[in-house]
């Protein structure tokens, strides 16, 4: 499942194992990040007027919708307690909302980027209660406590769309237009890296999403902005940097942002 975004229509598409479209959903406005929930519904943020987060069924039935007062929301996560974490932009902050639509906690997020559209993308609530946020415009990843105090950061990346904390304590980062994925230690050393030079045939243009599979491999979304019809939209790679498979259908879509293999 993936969000098509860019020169093509903004839509959510699910493919079967043969590459056939089995479901298509059109969001009410710009949307780039989604999550498939255990019940099969899909949660996604939308950034128009109004802006917020929706949960829909595969029959396109809306079962939950939270509208915010900020200019734009493009990142979200459903938490284990049933609440939903929103990445609000303008001001930049993480907002936790319960199923009734009540705000239960607001955590300010720090970024030097002033334009709201690129202030923050995906956010995750860590097991220690802190928030891990990817700040696309600034090119930074920060972990903050619930009061917004920075406890860890990694800077110097470009168009960071997502950052995920691994079980070993390292952090996996999608480095956008740097055309790479990196795993960094708490001491900010690069422990692993996969970049365009490791597989030139993929035409890695903009690493837009990362998904860690149960087998330890990574699913990487390749946003082909300005490189439409060239290279792979998505691929699976091992930690030994072997490309297991790749997928592209340039007749079906122009470019994608978040992509997920289902059932993981």
Coordinates of N, CA, C and O in Angstrom, one line a residue, residues 212-218 237-239:
X212 N 10.8 -1.5 8.7 CA 11.6 -2.6 9.1 C 10.7 -3.9 9.1 O 9.7 -3.9 9.8
X213 N 11.1 -4.9 8.4 CA 10.4 -6.1 8.3 C 10.8 -7.1 9.5 O 11.9 -6.9 10.1
X214 N 10.0 -8.1 9.7 CA 10.3 -9.0 10.7 C 11.6 -9.8 10.5 O 12.2 -10.2 11.4
X215 N 11.9 -10.0 9.2 CA 13.1 -10.7 8.9 C 14.4 -9.8 9.0 O 15.5 -10.3 8.7
X216 N 14.2 -8.5 9.4 CA 15.3 -7.6 9.5 C 15.7 -6.8 8.3 O 16.5 -5.9 8.3
X217 N 15.0 -7.1 7.1 CA 15.2 -6.4 5.9 C 14.5 -5.1 6.0 O 13.6 -4.9 6.9
X218 N 14.7 -4.2 5.1 CA 14.1 -2.9 5.0 C 13.3 -2.7 3.7 O 13.8 -3.1 2.6
X237 N 15.7 -4.4 0.9 CA 17.2 -4.6 0.9 C 17.5 -5.2 2.2 O 16.9 -5.0 3.3
X238 N 18.5 -6.1 2.2 CA 19.1 -6.8 3.4 C 20.1 -5.9 4.0 O 20.6 -4.9 3.5
X239 N 20.5 -6.3 5.3 CA 21.5 -5.5 5.9 C 22.9 -5.8 5.3 O 23.9 -5.0 5.6

